């Protein structure tokens, strides 16, 4: 099996387990967390959006809040919603200013932001060159 097939198989397995718990009124935060983490690995934007919803719900019930906020930051980076990613990283760092994972991801986020800003500037310059008479 390819890596993508493995991911899809695991997503399917965890979805069934998650839905089983919901159907039987025995919700499991652990299963929901594992399912959301696996959805993050998917290349599908809809899966990442579902993961965001699941992590938000876990934060509301205060299940592994710091871990969920970190995972949310990763989801938002994958969706290129850098402002939201930064918000969650800053929340983590308020609780734990020395959280190495959050500090590292924040550095990566700043690199991504600077690259996008540079690309935008280059694009604007190139567009201006071609549009000038």
Short mmCIF file of C-alpha atoms in Angstrom, two decimals:
data_model
loop_
_atom_site.label_atom_id
_atom_site.label_comp_id
_atom_site.label_asym_id
_atom_site.label_seq_id
_atom_site.Cartn_x
_atom_site.Cartn_y
_atom_site.Cartn_z
CA UNK A 1 0.00 0.00 0.00
CA UNK A 2 1.13 3.54 -0.69
CA UNK A 3 1.44 6.11 2.07
CA UNK A 4 -1.75 7.85 0.93
CA UNK A 5 -3.63 4.54 0.94
CA UNK A 6 -2.36 3.88 4.47
CA UNK A 7 -3.58 7.31 5.58
CA UNK A 8 -6.99 6.81 3.97
CA UNK A 9 -7.30 3.35 5.53
CA UNK A 10 -6.45 4.70 8.98
CA UNK A 11 -8.84 7.65 8.55
CA UNK A 12 -11.61 5.21 7.61
CA UNK A 13 -10.87 2.99 10.61
CA UNK A 14 -10.84 5.91 13.04
CA UNK A 15 -13.96 7.45 11.48
CA UNK A 16 -15.82 4.19 12.11
CA UNK A 17 -14.63 4.08 15.71
CA UNK A 18 -15.51 7.76 16.24
CA UNK A 19 -18.99 7.32 14.73
CA UNK A 20 -19.55 4.15 16.77
CA UNK A 21 -18.94 6.09 19.99
CA UNK A 22 -21.21 8.92 18.87
CA UNK A 23 -24.00 6.55 17.89
CA UNK A 24 -23.84 4.76 21.25
CA UNK A 25 -23.74 8.01 23.25
CA UNK A 26 -20.28 7.13 24.57
CA UNK A 27 -18.15 9.89 23.08
CA UNK A 28 -14.43 9.35 23.48
CA UNK A 29 -12.19 12.42 23.50
CA UNK A 30 -9.18 10.17 22.88
CA UNK A 31 -10.73 8.65 19.74
CA UNK A 32 -11.81 12.10 18.55
CA UNK A 33 -8.26 13.40 19.05
CA UNK A 34 -6.72 10.46 17.18
CA UNK A 35 -9.24 10.84 14.36
CA UNK A 36 -8.58 14.58 14.06
CA UNK A 37 -4.80 13.99 14.04
CA UNK A 38 -5.17 11.47 11.25
CA UNK A 39 -7.44 13.79 9.25
CA UNK A 40 -4.64 16.38 9.38
CA UNK A 41 -2.44 14.01 7.39
CA UNK A 42 -4.90 13.99 4.50
CA UNK A 43 -4.22 16.14 1.45
CA UNK A 44 -7.97 16.94 1.26
CA UNK A 45 -8.93 20.41 2.44
CA UNK A 46 -12.29 19.08 3.63
CA UNK A 47 -10.55 16.58 5.93
CA UNK A 48 -8.42 19.35 7.41
CA UNK A 49 -11.56 21.45 7.96
CA UNK A 50 -13.16 18.53 9.78
CA UNK A 51 -10.02 18.16 11.90
CA UNK A 52 -10.26 21.86 12.81
CA UNK A 53 -13.86 21.38 13.96
CA UNK A 54 -12.92 18.33 16.03
CA UNK A 55 -9.96 20.06 17.69
CA UNK A 56 -12.11 23.13 18.45
CA UNK A 57 -14.62 20.88 20.18
CA UNK A 58 -11.87 19.18 22.18
CA UNK A 59 -10.57 22.56 23.33
CA UNK A 60 -14.08 23.50 24.47
CA UNK A 61 -14.15 20.43 26.72
CA UNK A 62 -10.55 21.14 27.81
CA UNK A 63 -9.11 17.89 26.47
CA UNK A 64 -5.34 18.22 26.00
CA UNK A 65 -5.82 21.89 25.20
CA UNK A 66 -2.17 22.69 24.47
CA UNK A 67 -1.81 19.70 22.14
CA UNK A 68 -5.08 20.57 20.40
CA UNK A 69 -4.01 24.19 19.94
CA UNK A 70 -0.72 23.01 18.44
CA UNK A 71 -2.57 20.69 16.06
CA UNK A 72 -4.93 23.54 15.15
CA UNK A 73 -1.95 25.73 14.33
CA UNK A 74 -0.66 22.99 12.01
CA UNK A 75 -4.08 22.69 10.36
CA UNK A 76 -4.26 26.41 9.74
CA UNK A 77 -0.74 26.44 8.31
CA UNK A 78 -1.77 23.67 5.90
CA UNK A 79 -4.75 25.81 4.88
CA UNK A 80 -2.47 28.89 4.59
CA UNK A 81 -4.46 30.73 7.26
CA UNK A 82 -1.34 32.00 8.95
CA UNK A 83 -3.03 34.57 11.19
CA UNK A 84 -5.14 31.88 12.84
CA UNK A 85 -2.11 29.62 13.19
CA UNK A 86 -0.20 32.42 14.91
CA UNK A 87 -3.14 33.01 17.29
CA UNK A 88 -3.03 29.43 18.54
CA UNK A 89 0.75 29.43 18.85
CA UNK A 90 0.59 32.61 20.91
CA UNK A 91 -2.07 31.04 23.16
CA UNK A 92 0.22 28.07 23.77
CA UNK A 93 3.15 30.33 24.54
CA UNK A 94 1.08 32.32 27.05
CA UNK A 95 0.45 29.09 28.96
CA UNK A 96 3.93 27.65 28.41
CA UNK A 97 6.44 30.28 27.20
CA UNK A 98 9.17 27.64 26.76
CA UNK A 99 7.13 25.18 24.71
CA UNK A 100 9.76 24.15 22.17
CA UNK A 101 7.32 22.74 19.64
CA UNK A 102 5.30 25.97 19.58
CA UNK A 103 8.46 28.11 19.41
CA UNK A 104 9.79 26.02 16.51
CA UNK A 105 6.51 26.11 14.63
CA UNK A 106 6.27 29.87 15.18
CA UNK A 107 9.71 30.21 13.54
CA UNK A 108 8.54 28.12 10.59
CA UNK A 109 5.43 30.26 10.36
CA UNK A 110 7.50 33.45 10.16
CA UNK A 111 9.60 31.93 7.36
CA UNK A 112 6.42 31.04 5.46
CA UNK A 113 5.05 34.55 5.99
CA UNK A 114 8.25 36.19 4.78
CA UNK A 115 8.39 33.92 1.72
CA UNK A 116 4.79 34.75 0.83
CA UNK A 117 5.45 38.46 1.33
CA UNK A 118 8.53 38.24 -0.90
CA UNK A 119 6.58 36.33 -3.57
CA UNK A 120 3.80 38.93 -3.41
CA UNK A 121 6.31 41.75 -3.85
CA UNK A 122 8.00 40.04 -6.79
CA UNK A 123 4.61 39.35 -8.37
CA UNK A 124 3.59 43.00 -7.96
CA UNK A 125 6.86 44.19 -9.50
CA UNK A 126 6.59 41.77 -12.42
CA UNK A 127 2.96 42.72 -13.01
CA UNK A 128 3.95 46.38 -12.99
CA UNK A 129 6.71 45.76 -15.53
CA UNK A 130 4.36 44.08 -17.96
CA UNK A 131 1.55 46.55 -17.51
CA UNK A 132 3.60 49.71 -18.00
CA UNK A 133 3.30 51.14 -21.49
#
